[in-house]
Amino acid sequence: SIMDILIEEPFEIMNGAGGKTYWSDADEYRTALFEDMIPVTYEHRSSTLQDIEKKQKTEIDTLTGSLLNLASEYSIAATMHTMIYSLVKALEEKF
């Protein structure tokens, strides 16, 4: 359910901002993510995880921070992304 929300929120923000992407909607992206992308990248370690393990600043401000700024600009709730952002920032404070 967390992944569902993390997938849906950017589409809500993108639609609110008038943006477009390769996928027509969150459901199409969800299918591609779980059927095509995750299986071939299952063993990969995200750059954010690698940064946390090295105890160095992550790209969260650029990645999720930009999304949250856009959400704020268009008055769209992004509660799950806000939580993830806050958790990563809390980890960074320990470095």
XYZ file of C-alpha atoms in Angstrom:
95
model
C 0.000 0.000 0.000
C 2.941 2.344 0.610
C 4.259 1.739 -2.904
C 0.793 2.367 -4.339
C 0.697 5.784 -2.701
C 4.294 6.559 -3.709
C 3.330 5.769 -7.298
C 0.021 7.663 -7.272
C 1.240 10.896 -5.661
C 3.637 11.930 -8.463
C 0.941 11.306 -11.060
C -1.482 13.499 -9.106
C 1.162 16.227 -8.897
C 2.146 15.871 -12.545
C -1.480 16.003 -13.670
C -2.137 19.026 -11.482
C 0.896 20.789 -12.938
C -0.072 19.870 -16.509
C 2.908 17.572 -17.027
C 3.143 14.409 -19.064
C 5.178 11.236 -18.913
C 5.701 8.081 -20.931
C 2.997 6.231 -18.955
C -0.623 7.286 -19.344
C -1.455 6.895 -15.652
C -0.310 5.493 -12.322
C -1.777 2.049 -13.048
C 0.165 1.696 -16.295
C 3.362 2.804 -14.540
C 2.711 0.424 -11.612
C 2.419 -2.506 -14.021
C 5.632 -1.535 -15.828
C 7.451 -1.024 -12.531
C 6.539 -4.372 -11.009
C 6.614 -6.471 -14.166
C 9.510 -4.930 -16.105
C 11.715 -2.614 -14.067
C 11.992 -4.190 -10.620
C 12.808 -7.714 -11.803
C 15.836 -6.580 -13.833
C 17.099 -4.175 -11.147
C 16.317 -6.279 -8.087
C 19.977 -6.622 -7.074
C 20.774 -2.927 -7.612
C 21.340 -0.612 -4.676
C 19.829 2.836 -4.993
C 22.106 5.861 -4.830
C 20.176 7.119 -1.809
C 20.788 3.862 0.057
C 24.460 3.941 -0.903
C 24.749 7.518 0.393
C 23.072 6.589 3.683
C 25.395 3.618 4.117
C 28.385 5.919 3.502
C 26.889 8.450 5.938
C 26.889 11.206 3.358
C 24.291 13.678 2.141
C 21.741 12.119 -0.207
C 20.003 13.443 -3.310
C 16.676 13.639 -1.468
C 16.453 17.431 -1.846
C 16.859 17.170 -5.612
C 14.695 14.091 -6.080
C 11.821 14.222 -3.609
C 12.337 17.840 -2.598
C 11.601 18.983 -6.147
C 8.440 16.907 -6.222
C 7.309 18.338 -2.898
C 7.960 21.899 -4.096
C 5.792 21.258 -7.146
C 3.086 19.697 -4.967
C 3.116 22.757 -2.733
C 2.969 25.106 -5.708
C -0.190 23.381 -6.963
C -1.694 22.730 -3.500
C -1.564 18.948 -3.925
C -1.058 16.703 -0.909
C 1.987 14.450 -1.013
C 1.845 12.937 2.454
C 3.779 9.745 1.738
C 6.564 11.558 -0.109
C 6.689 14.092 2.731
C 7.114 11.247 5.219
C 9.875 9.583 3.162
C 11.614 12.943 2.739
C 11.436 13.592 6.490
C 12.798 10.142 7.336
C 15.772 10.509 4.997
C 16.491 14.018 6.307
C 16.409 12.634 9.875
C 18.974 10.013 8.879
C 21.157 12.686 7.301
C 21.137 14.664 10.546
C 22.941 11.739 12.217
C 25.913 11.984 9.842
